[in-house]
């Protein structure tokens, strides 16, 4: 007998941003019944009840009977890069999506070798006393660059770099206030972990690259934290992740050597060279003492006056980087006739457009559907 999965209902409500009251009003199901479903007090709901819920939440009915993994490392809820202070509902929306991305990845790993983080364990910070100042963060960033044989060169593709070293990236639809998020998971119960970094599909090329480096910073610097630590030190931790991102993307010697004028007019040239925003370049100049605090303040004033605080020159001229790993993995299985699009869609009980959002290529899951391979139950 199929078993109803309460967390699937909870996740679907989060992803659709639907509260219990709205779901009750739109489906005609009592709030008490919906609350009992979410809390697991009703284990065998009526078929009509699930049909109504599935219709409104735009999920196949079988979705609510599909088991899933929830193997997040305990810092998952904490490492969000947001435009504002922690937005709890938005965070829960993204966490629900990450749960589905974990499912998609774990299923892929049942056919191909699992990928783990390619960073030595002793590179990870183990407690807050390991970081005394920003120079320590700079050293950690350079250490990882050296381990990945990057030297002082400009990183041509941050997404491919991370995926080549075992960190799975995805570019998905997120709530407006969230720029990126990461989590680490263990699928086999060992100490080996799979790392995920998700960025908003609304991010520009330049913001996306910084967000990826920011989340890498969280993975390396803050992997040991529990939720209470993050709440206690959230502002400090976000600052540390930003420092890491700057150091990783703009290594101090090469960046300093690329600076000539130290003026506002040079910021655009630095942006072109290093692939980060003008505001991030200005902050790097300040942090490396290449400009004074007053010069940095003046640059920010000019950015604001020109209306470049949110949208800068070049932001709409370069396509964001595209993750490859999940798409390539499933494409390989399809080409080898190990799996079909229909099999995968039925495995997760998601609509094609949602798998496309997670994996990133519509020709894998939308075009094959024209052949009526996949039938929603």
mmCIF file of C-alpha atoms in Angstrom:
data_model
loop_
_atom_site.group_PDB
_atom_site.id
_atom_site.type_symbol
_atom_site.label_atom_id
_atom_site.label_comp_id
_atom_site.label_asym_id
_atom_site.label_seq_id
_atom_site.Cartn_x
_atom_site.Cartn_y
_atom_site.Cartn_z
ATOM 1 C CA UNK A 1 0.000 0.000 0.000
ATOM 2 C CA UNK A 2 1.299 3.441 -0.913
ATOM 3 C CA UNK A 3 2.089 5.689 2.032
ATOM 4 C CA UNK A 4 1.219 9.363 2.114
ATOM 5 C CA UNK A 5 4.284 11.572 2.703
ATOM 6 C CA UNK A 6 3.390 14.608 4.869
ATOM 7 C CA UNK A 7 6.644 16.405 4.101
ATOM 8 C CA UNK A 8 5.831 16.292 0.399
ATOM 9 C CA UNK A 9 2.690 18.310 1.080
ATOM 10 C CA UNK A 10 4.657 20.693 3.248
ATOM 11 C CA UNK A 11 7.316 21.143 0.543
ATOM 12 C CA UNK A 12 4.747 21.658 -2.222
ATOM 13 C CA UNK A 13 3.018 24.348 -0.142
ATOM 14 C CA UNK A 14 6.369 26.047 0.449
ATOM 15 C CA UNK A 15 7.416 25.952 -3.200
ATOM 16 C CA UNK A 16 4.047 27.384 -4.282
ATOM 17 C CA UNK A 17 4.054 29.810 -1.313
ATOM 18 C CA UNK A 18 0.610 28.625 -0.256
ATOM 19 C CA UNK A 19 -0.503 28.770 3.372
ATOM 20 C CA UNK A 20 -2.904 26.339 5.028
ATOM 21 C CA UNK A 21 -5.746 28.841 4.987
ATOM 22 C CA UNK A 22 -5.422 29.563 1.279
ATOM 23 C CA UNK A 23 -5.177 25.863 0.434
ATOM 24 C CA UNK A 24 -8.312 25.208 2.456
ATOM 25 C CA UNK A 25 -10.224 28.062 0.836
ATOM 26 C CA UNK A 26 -9.271 27.066 -2.718
ATOM 27 C CA UNK A 27 -9.885 23.329 -2.347
ATOM 28 C CA UNK A 28 -12.859 23.302 0.032
ATOM 29 C CA UNK A 29 -10.944 21.047 2.428
ATOM 30 C CA UNK A 30 -11.069 22.056 6.085
ATOM 31 C CA UNK A 31 -8.054 23.693 7.666
ATOM 32 C CA UNK A 32 -8.057 21.009 10.326
ATOM 33 C CA UNK A 33 -7.796 18.258 7.721
ATOM 34 C CA UNK A 34 -4.954 19.991 5.896
ATOM 35 C CA UNK A 35 -3.131 20.659 9.165
ATOM 36 C CA UNK A 36 -3.523 16.994 10.144
ATOM 37 C CA UNK A 37 -2.202 15.913 6.745
ATOM 38 C CA UNK A 38 0.899 18.088 7.100
ATOM 39 C CA UNK A 39 1.503 16.912 10.672
ATOM 40 C CA UNK A 40 1.144 13.246 9.706
ATOM 41 C CA UNK A 41 -2.004 12.653 11.742
ATOM 42 C CA UNK A 42 -3.863 11.423 8.668
ATOM 43 C CA UNK A 43 -1.912 8.571 7.077
ATOM 44 C CA UNK A 44 -4.462 7.390 4.517
ATOM 45 C CA UNK A 45 -6.190 10.463 3.062
ATOM 46 C CA UNK A 46 -9.158 10.136 0.741
ATOM 47 C CA UNK A 47 -8.328 10.058 -2.951
ATOM 48 C CA UNK A 48 -10.600 13.050 -3.610
ATOM 49 C CA UNK A 49 -8.725 15.079 -0.995
ATOM 50 C CA UNK A 50 -5.341 14.454 -2.616
ATOM 51 C CA UNK A 51 -6.769 15.056 -6.082
ATOM 52 C CA UNK A 52 -7.996 18.515 -5.031
ATOM 53 C CA UNK A 53 -4.700 19.381 -3.341
ATOM 54 C CA UNK A 54 -2.662 18.152 -6.311
ATOM 55 C CA UNK A 55 -4.770 20.205 -8.715
ATOM 56 C CA UNK A 56 -4.299 23.426 -6.770
ATOM 57 C CA UNK A 57 -0.584 22.933 -5.992
ATOM 58 C CA UNK A 58 0.155 21.865 -9.580
ATOM 59 C CA UNK A 59 1.696 18.553 -8.587
ATOM 60 C CA UNK A 60 0.887 15.046 -9.866
ATOM 61 C CA UNK A 61 -1.037 13.070 -7.251
ATOM 62 C CA UNK A 62 1.717 10.466 -6.993
ATOM 63 C CA UNK A 63 4.101 13.204 -5.842
ATOM 64 C CA UNK A 64 2.488 13.081 -2.396
ATOM 65 C CA UNK A 65 3.235 9.365 -2.103
ATOM 66 C CA UNK A 66 6.880 9.569 -3.239
ATOM 67 C CA UNK A 67 9.507 9.117 -0.555
ATOM 68 C CA UNK A 68 12.560 11.353 -0.665
ATOM 69 C CA UNK A 69 15.885 11.970 1.006
ATOM 70 C CA UNK A 70 16.464 14.716 3.532
ATOM 71 C CA UNK A 71 20.132 14.332 4.341
ATOM 72 C CA UNK A 72 21.108 17.944 4.797
ATOM 73 C CA UNK A 73 24.166 18.817 6.803
ATOM 74 C CA UNK A 74 23.009 20.825 9.796
ATOM 75 C CA UNK A 75 24.112 24.170 8.363
ATOM 76 C CA UNK A 76 21.865 23.981 5.319
ATOM 77 C CA UNK A 77 19.249 26.443 6.542
ATOM 78 C CA UNK A 78 21.870 29.005 7.407
ATOM 79 C CA UNK A 79 24.022 29.746 4.432
ATOM 80 C CA UNK A 80 21.795 31.970 2.312
ATOM 81 C CA UNK A 81 22.968 35.003 0.403
ATOM 82 C CA UNK A 82 20.008 37.368 0.578
ATOM 83 C CA UNK A 83 19.328 40.959 -0.395
ATOM 84 C CA UNK A 84 17.872 41.539 3.057
ATOM 85 C CA UNK A 85 17.921 40.068 6.535
ATOM 86 C CA UNK A 86 16.968 36.409 6.858
ATOM 87 C CA UNK A 87 13.568 35.905 5.256
ATOM 88 C CA UNK A 88 12.391 32.717 6.908
ATOM 89 C CA UNK A 89 9.559 31.856 4.518
ATOM 90 C CA UNK A 90 11.788 32.447 1.498
ATOM 91 C CA UNK A 91 14.459 30.240 3.040
ATOM 92 C CA UNK A 92 11.956 27.428 3.523
ATOM 93 C CA UNK A 93 10.857 27.731 -0.107
ATOM 94 C CA UNK A 94 14.443 27.246 -1.274
ATOM 95 C CA UNK A 95 15.055 24.433 1.213
ATOM 96 C CA UNK A 96 12.060 22.560 -0.225
ATOM 97 C CA UNK A 97 13.543 22.955 -3.689
ATOM 98 C CA UNK A 98 16.927 21.736 -2.476
ATOM 99 C CA UNK A 99 15.230 18.619 -1.152
ATOM 100 C CA UNK A 100 13.984 17.877 -4.661
ATOM 101 C CA UNK A 101 17.400 18.616 -6.143
ATOM 102 C CA UNK A 102 18.893 16.121 -3.691
ATOM 103 C CA UNK A 103 16.414 13.513 -4.936
ATOM 104 C CA UNK A 104 17.371 14.180 -8.541
ATOM 105 C CA UNK A 105 21.068 13.913 -7.726
ATOM 106 C CA UNK A 106 20.813 10.832 -5.534
ATOM 107 C CA UNK A 107 18.879 9.037 -8.265
ATOM 108 C CA UNK A 108 21.591 9.965 -10.777
ATOM 109 C CA UNK A 109 24.216 8.562 -8.413
ATOM 110 C CA UNK A 110 22.412 5.227 -8.397
ATOM 111 C CA UNK A 111 23.602 4.854 -12.015
ATOM 112 C CA UNK A 112 26.947 6.689 -12.045
ATOM 113 C CA UNK A 113 29.699 7.230 -9.495
ATOM 114 C CA UNK A 114 28.889 9.678 -6.716
ATOM 115 C CA UNK A 115 30.722 12.992 -6.742
ATOM 116 C CA UNK A 116 32.183 14.356 -3.534
ATOM 117 C CA UNK A 117 33.814 17.659 -2.610
ATOM 118 C CA UNK A 118 37.362 17.836 -3.964
ATOM 119 C CA UNK A 119 38.810 19.794 -1.064
ATOM 120 C CA UNK A 120 41.051 18.093 1.534
ATOM 121 C CA UNK A 121 39.364 17.771 4.913
ATOM 122 C CA UNK A 122 42.108 19.715 6.671
ATOM 123 C CA UNK A 123 41.327 22.770 4.512
ATOM 124 C CA UNK A 124 37.959 23.176 6.256
ATOM 125 C CA UNK A 125 37.747 25.509 9.248
ATOM 126 C CA UNK A 126 36.907 23.505 12.375
ATOM 127 C CA UNK A 127 36.038 26.235 14.879
ATOM 128 C CA UNK A 128 35.694 29.998 15.104
ATOM 129 C CA UNK A 129 39.151 30.403 16.632
ATOM 130 C CA UNK A 130 40.726 29.249 13.348
ATOM 131 C CA UNK A 131 39.872 32.621 11.806
ATOM 132 C CA UNK A 132 41.344 35.575 13.655
ATOM 133 C CA UNK A 133 41.251 38.147 10.866
ATOM 134 C CA UNK A 134 40.665 38.697 7.158
ATOM 135 C CA UNK A 135 44.246 37.694 6.370
ATOM 136 C CA UNK A 136 43.397 34.170 7.555
ATOM 137 C CA UNK A 137 40.471 34.052 5.117
ATOM 138 C CA UNK A 138 42.731 35.350 2.344
ATOM 139 C CA UNK A 139 45.199 32.546 3.057
ATOM 140 C CA UNK A 140 42.478 29.872 2.949
ATOM 141 C CA UNK A 141 41.176 31.178 -0.380
ATOM 142 C CA UNK A 142 44.674 31.128 -1.887
ATOM 143 C CA UNK A 143 45.289 27.651 -0.496
ATOM 144 C CA UNK A 144 42.262 26.290 -2.337
ATOM 145 C CA UNK A 145 43.243 28.156 -5.508
ATOM 146 C CA UNK A 146 46.661 26.512 -5.322
ATOM 147 C CA UNK A 147 45.146 23.069 -4.694
ATOM 148 C CA UNK A 148 42.980 23.526 -7.793
ATOM 149 C CA UNK A 149 46.025 24.772 -9.775
ATOM 150 C CA UNK A 150 44.571 28.201 -10.429
ATOM 151 C CA UNK A 151 47.568 30.270 -9.432
ATOM 152 C CA UNK A 152 46.720 33.968 -9.662
ATOM 153 C CA UNK A 153 44.837 33.755 -12.946
ATOM 154 C CA UNK A 154 41.324 35.043 -13.645
ATOM 155 C CA UNK A 155 38.727 32.275 -13.222
ATOM 156 C CA UNK A 156 37.170 31.916 -16.663
ATOM 157 C CA UNK A 157 34.100 29.951 -15.529
ATOM 158 C CA UNK A 158 33.295 29.766 -11.825
ATOM 159 C CA UNK A 159 30.418 27.319 -12.299
ATOM 160 C CA UNK A 160 32.470 24.804 -14.274
ATOM 161 C CA UNK A 161 35.325 25.152 -11.802
ATOM 162 C CA UNK A 162 33.102 24.181 -8.881
ATOM 163 C CA UNK A 163 31.442 21.333 -10.750
ATOM 164 C CA UNK A 164 34.822 20.009 -11.898
ATOM 165 C CA UNK A 165 35.763 19.774 -8.221
ATOM 166 C CA UNK A 166 32.694 17.976 -6.959
ATOM 167 C CA UNK A 167 30.353 20.844 -6.066
ATOM 168 C CA UNK A 168 27.088 20.458 -7.964
ATOM 169 C CA UNK A 169 25.639 23.737 -9.192
ATOM 170 C CA UNK A 170 22.125 24.552 -10.271
ATOM 171 C CA UNK A 171 20.509 27.776 -11.427
ATOM 172 C CA UNK A 172 16.884 27.806 -10.360
ATOM 173 C CA UNK A 173 13.857 29.992 -9.791
ATOM 174 C CA UNK A 174 14.135 31.472 -6.290
ATOM 175 C CA UNK A 175 12.222 33.997 -4.210
ATOM 176 C CA UNK A 176 13.256 37.506 -5.224
ATOM 177 C CA UNK A 177 15.172 38.273 -2.033
ATOM 178 C CA UNK A 178 17.457 35.230 -2.176
ATOM 179 C CA UNK A 179 20.516 35.288 -4.395
ATOM 180 C CA UNK A 180 22.072 31.894 -3.601
ATOM 181 C CA UNK A 181 22.189 29.022 -1.113
ATOM 182 C CA UNK A 182 24.305 25.972 -0.431
ATOM 183 C CA UNK A 183 23.981 22.686 1.395
ATOM 184 C CA UNK A 184 26.047 19.566 1.984
ATOM 185 C CA UNK A 185 24.588 16.065 2.114
ATOM 186 C CA UNK A 186 25.713 12.538 2.831
ATOM 187 C CA UNK A 187 23.847 9.950 0.791
ATOM 188 C CA UNK A 188 25.662 6.821 1.931
ATOM 189 C CA UNK A 189 26.166 7.508 5.632
ATOM 190 C CA UNK A 190 29.928 7.987 5.237
ATOM 191 C CA UNK A 191 32.012 11.062 5.942
ATOM 192 C CA UNK A 192 32.085 11.822 2.207
ATOM 193 C CA UNK A 193 29.675 14.617 1.364
ATOM 194 C CA UNK A 194 28.034 15.960 -1.737
ATOM 195 C CA UNK A 195 27.908 19.750 -1.927
ATOM 196 C CA UNK A 196 25.238 21.763 -3.732
ATOM 197 C CA UNK A 197 25.206 25.446 -4.634
ATOM 198 C CA UNK A 198 22.049 26.950 -6.105
ATOM 199 C CA UNK A 199 21.946 30.449 -7.573
ATOM 200 C CA UNK A 200 18.956 32.481 -8.694
ATOM 201 C CA UNK A 201 18.134 32.282 -12.392
ATOM 202 C CA UNK A 202 17.623 36.052 -12.226
ATOM 203 C CA UNK A 203 21.269 36.681 -11.308
ATOM 204 C CA UNK A 204 23.522 38.427 -13.774
ATOM 205 C CA UNK A 205 26.765 36.821 -14.901
ATOM 206 C CA UNK A 206 28.711 38.993 -12.473
ATOM 207 C CA UNK A 207 26.497 38.494 -9.430
ATOM 208 C CA UNK A 208 26.252 34.770 -10.110
ATOM 209 C CA UNK A 209 30.038 34.340 -10.030
ATOM 210 C CA UNK A 210 30.355 36.208 -6.747
ATOM 211 C CA UNK A 211 27.471 34.229 -5.244
ATOM 212 C CA UNK A 212 29.130 30.936 -6.194
ATOM 213 C CA UNK A 213 32.381 32.029 -4.557
ATOM 214 C CA UNK A 214 30.432 33.289 -1.534
ATOM 215 C CA UNK A 215 28.776 29.878 -1.082
ATOM 216 C CA UNK A 216 32.118 28.103 -1.527
ATOM 217 C CA UNK A 217 33.321 30.307 1.314
ATOM 218 C CA UNK A 218 30.453 29.125 3.502
ATOM 219 C CA UNK A 219 31.211 25.485 2.702
ATOM 220 C CA UNK A 220 34.877 25.852 3.659
ATOM 221 C CA UNK A 221 34.678 28.366 6.497
ATOM 222 C CA UNK A 222 31.388 27.468 8.214
ATOM 223 C CA UNK A 223 30.781 23.774 7.689
ATOM 224 C CA UNK A 224 31.134 23.125 11.430
ATOM 225 C CA UNK A 225 28.415 25.545 12.535
ATOM 226 C CA UNK A 226 25.108 24.605 14.084
ATOM 227 C CA UNK A 227 21.974 26.725 13.857
ATOM 228 C CA UNK A 228 22.505 28.503 17.153
ATOM 229 C CA UNK A 229 26.035 29.511 16.100
ATOM 230 C CA UNK A 230 24.753 30.976 12.884
ATOM 231 C CA UNK A 231 22.052 33.016 14.576
ATOM 232 C CA UNK A 232 24.594 34.299 17.079
ATOM 233 C CA UNK A 233 27.203 35.200 14.443
ATOM 234 C CA UNK A 234 25.189 35.650 11.231
ATOM 235 C CA UNK A 235 26.477 39.133 10.357
ATOM 236 C CA UNK A 236 30.090 38.125 10.977
ATOM 237 C CA UNK A 237 29.674 34.909 8.989
ATOM 238 C CA UNK A 238 28.203 36.660 5.953
ATOM 239 C CA UNK A 239 31.074 39.140 6.045
ATOM 240 C CA UNK A 240 33.581 36.280 6.144
ATOM 241 C CA UNK A 241 31.947 34.592 3.131
ATOM 242 C CA UNK A 242 32.115 37.867 1.195
ATOM 243 C CA UNK A 243 35.787 38.274 2.109
ATOM 244 C CA UNK A 244 36.467 34.741 0.902
ATOM 245 C CA UNK A 245 34.636 35.373 -2.383
ATOM 246 C CA UNK A 246 36.651 38.534 -3.036
ATOM 247 C CA UNK A 247 39.940 36.828 -2.235
ATOM 248 C CA UNK A 248 39.087 33.767 -4.311
ATOM 249 C CA UNK A 249 37.927 35.669 -7.399
ATOM 250 C CA UNK A 250 40.468 38.510 -7.155
ATOM 251 C CA UNK A 251 43.729 37.133 -5.657
ATOM 252 C CA UNK A 252 45.537 40.030 -4.066
ATOM 253 C CA UNK A 253 48.817 40.085 -6.026
ATOM 254 C CA UNK A 254 47.345 39.749 -9.498
ATOM 255 C CA UNK A 255 44.467 42.085 -8.674
ATOM 256 C CA UNK A 256 46.804 44.752 -7.284
ATOM 257 C CA UNK A 257 49.026 44.441 -10.363
ATOM 258 C CA UNK A 258 45.992 45.034 -12.591
ATOM 259 C CA UNK A 259 45.164 48.353 -10.910
ATOM 260 C CA UNK A 260 46.629 51.524 -12.414
ATOM 261 C CA UNK A 261 44.466 54.589 -11.830
ATOM 262 C CA UNK A 262 42.675 53.716 -8.565
ATOM 263 C CA UNK A 263 39.797 55.903 -9.708
ATOM 264 C CA UNK A 264 36.086 55.437 -10.278
ATOM 265 C CA UNK A 265 36.615 55.358 -14.056
ATOM 266 C CA UNK A 266 38.790 52.240 -13.688
ATOM 267 C CA UNK A 267 36.088 50.156 -12.010
ATOM 268 C CA UNK A 268 34.503 49.152 -15.304
ATOM 269 C CA UNK A 269 37.855 47.911 -16.648
ATOM 270 C CA UNK A 270 38.379 45.875 -13.481
ATOM 271 C CA UNK A 271 34.875 44.441 -13.818
ATOM 272 C CA UNK A 272 35.611 43.307 -17.378
ATOM 273 C CA UNK A 273 38.906 41.717 -16.376
ATOM 274 C CA UNK A 274 37.859 39.882 -13.192
ATOM 275 C CA UNK A 275 34.219 39.109 -13.940
ATOM 276 C CA UNK A 276 32.794 40.670 -10.794
ATOM 277 C CA UNK A 277 30.668 43.752 -10.196
ATOM 278 C CA UNK A 278 32.029 47.277 -10.034
ATOM 279 C CA UNK A 279 30.905 47.518 -6.409
ATOM 280 C CA UNK A 280 32.814 44.318 -5.552
ATOM 281 C CA UNK A 281 35.917 45.680 -7.286
ATOM 282 C CA UNK A 282 35.636 48.898 -5.287
ATOM 283 C CA UNK A 283 35.377 46.934 -2.046
ATOM 284 C CA UNK A 284 38.423 44.851 -3.009
ATOM 285 C CA UNK A 285 40.414 48.037 -3.638
ATOM 286 C CA UNK A 286 39.494 49.238 -0.168
ATOM 287 C CA UNK A 287 40.198 45.927 1.575
ATOM 288 C CA UNK A 288 43.669 45.752 -0.008
ATOM 289 C CA UNK A 289 44.349 49.382 1.046
ATOM 290 C CA UNK A 290 44.734 50.429 -2.579
ATOM 291 C CA UNK A 291 42.267 53.251 -1.943
ATOM 292 C CA UNK A 292 41.291 55.114 1.203
ATOM 293 C CA UNK A 293 38.000 54.839 3.063
ATOM 294 C CA UNK A 294 37.050 58.258 1.685
ATOM 295 C CA UNK A 295 37.787 57.151 -1.886
ATOM 296 C CA UNK A 296 35.693 54.034 -1.369
ATOM 297 C CA UNK A 297 32.801 56.100 -0.041
ATOM 298 C CA UNK A 298 33.094 58.439 -3.011
ATOM 299 C CA UNK A 299 32.968 55.480 -5.448
ATOM 300 C CA UNK A 300 29.799 54.193 -3.815
ATOM 301 C CA UNK A 301 28.206 57.635 -4.030
ATOM 302 C CA UNK A 302 28.992 57.782 -7.743
ATOM 303 C CA UNK A 303 27.608 54.280 -8.303
ATOM 304 C CA UNK A 304 24.409 55.339 -6.569
ATOM 305 C CA UNK A 305 24.081 58.619 -8.486
ATOM 306 C CA UNK A 306 24.404 56.784 -11.789
ATOM 307 C CA UNK A 307 21.787 54.259 -10.741
ATOM 308 C CA UNK A 308 24.327 51.430 -10.794
ATOM 309 C CA UNK A 309 23.736 50.007 -7.327
ATOM 310 C CA UNK A 310 21.391 47.314 -8.678
ATOM 311 C CA UNK A 311 22.124 47.267 -12.403
ATOM 312 C CA UNK A 312 25.588 48.126 -13.697
ATOM 313 C CA UNK A 313 27.031 48.516 -17.201
ATOM 314 C CA UNK A 314 27.596 45.147 -18.967
ATOM 315 C CA UNK A 315 25.103 43.324 -16.732
ATOM 316 C CA UNK A 316 22.817 42.566 -19.680
ATOM 317 C CA UNK A 317 25.562 41.805 -22.212
ATOM 318 C CA UNK A 318 26.987 38.497 -20.942
ATOM 319 C CA UNK A 319 24.987 35.312 -20.497
ATOM 320 C CA UNK A 320 25.207 33.810 -16.988
ATOM 321 C CA UNK A 321 27.296 30.678 -16.595
ATOM 322 C CA UNK A 322 25.432 27.414 -17.164
ATOM 323 C CA UNK A 323 25.803 24.390 -14.850
ATOM 324 C CA UNK A 324 26.574 21.181 -16.703
ATOM 325 C CA UNK A 325 26.803 18.235 -14.330
ATOM 326 C CA UNK A 326 23.180 17.177 -13.772
ATOM 327 C CA UNK A 327 22.272 17.759 -17.400
ATOM 328 C CA UNK A 328 25.308 15.860 -18.681
ATOM 329 C CA UNK A 329 24.677 12.969 -16.301
ATOM 330 C CA UNK A 330 21.075 12.461 -17.363
ATOM 331 C CA UNK A 331 21.864 13.042 -21.034
ATOM 332 C CA UNK A 332 24.486 10.277 -20.842
ATOM 333 C CA UNK A 333 21.954 7.856 -19.331
ATOM 334 C CA UNK A 334 19.387 8.731 -21.997
ATOM 335 C CA UNK A 335 21.852 8.325 -24.863
ATOM 336 C CA UNK A 336 22.990 4.951 -23.523
ATOM 337 C CA UNK A 337 19.333 3.874 -23.257
ATOM 338 C CA UNK A 338 19.782 3.223 -19.534
ATOM 339 C CA UNK A 339 16.917 5.578 -18.708
ATOM 340 C CA UNK A 340 14.252 7.505 -20.576
ATOM 341 C CA UNK A 341 12.748 10.895 -19.872
ATOM 342 C CA UNK A 342 9.491 9.160 -18.998
ATOM 343 C CA UNK A 343 11.203 6.957 -16.407
ATOM 344 C CA UNK A 344 12.802 9.947 -14.704
ATOM 345 C CA UNK A 345 9.628 12.027 -14.697
ATOM 346 C CA UNK A 346 7.668 9.159 -13.199
ATOM 347 C CA UNK A 347 10.411 8.563 -10.645
ATOM 348 C CA UNK A 348 10.052 12.048 -9.183
ATOM 349 C CA UNK A 349 6.428 12.745 -10.071
ATOM 350 C CA UNK A 350 7.257 16.274 -11.123
ATOM 351 C CA UNK A 351 6.030 18.147 -14.144
ATOM 352 C CA UNK A 352 8.605 18.497 -16.959
ATOM 353 C CA UNK A 353 9.035 22.257 -16.486
ATOM 354 C CA UNK A 354 10.118 21.731 -12.877
ATOM 355 C CA UNK A 355 12.801 19.217 -13.810
ATOM 356 C CA UNK A 356 13.980 21.658 -16.456
ATOM 357 C CA UNK A 357 14.248 24.346 -13.771
ATOM 358 C CA UNK A 358 16.466 22.084 -11.671
ATOM 359 C CA UNK A 359 18.537 20.422 -14.397
ATOM 360 C CA UNK A 360 18.609 23.235 -16.911
ATOM 361 C CA UNK A 361 17.842 21.955 -20.403
ATOM 362 C CA UNK A 362 14.355 21.627 -21.839
ATOM 363 C CA UNK A 363 15.284 19.224 -24.634
ATOM 364 C CA UNK A 364 15.824 16.475 -22.060
ATOM 365 C CA UNK A 365 12.362 16.539 -20.537
ATOM 366 C CA UNK A 366 9.976 18.729 -22.495
ATOM 367 C CA UNK A 367 10.523 17.735 -26.123
ATOM 368 C CA UNK A 368 10.407 13.957 -25.450
ATOM 369 C CA UNK A 369 6.989 14.456 -23.885
ATOM 370 C CA UNK A 370 5.564 15.284 -27.305
ATOM 371 C CA UNK A 371 5.759 11.553 -27.973
ATOM 372 C CA UNK A 372 3.350 10.949 -25.083
ATOM 373 C CA UNK A 373 5.912 8.811 -23.232
ATOM 374 C CA UNK A 374 5.030 10.349 -19.907
ATOM 375 C CA UNK A 375 1.555 10.170 -18.475
ATOM 376 C CA UNK A 376 0.711 12.028 -15.290
ATOM 377 C CA UNK A 377 -1.189 9.809 -12.909
#
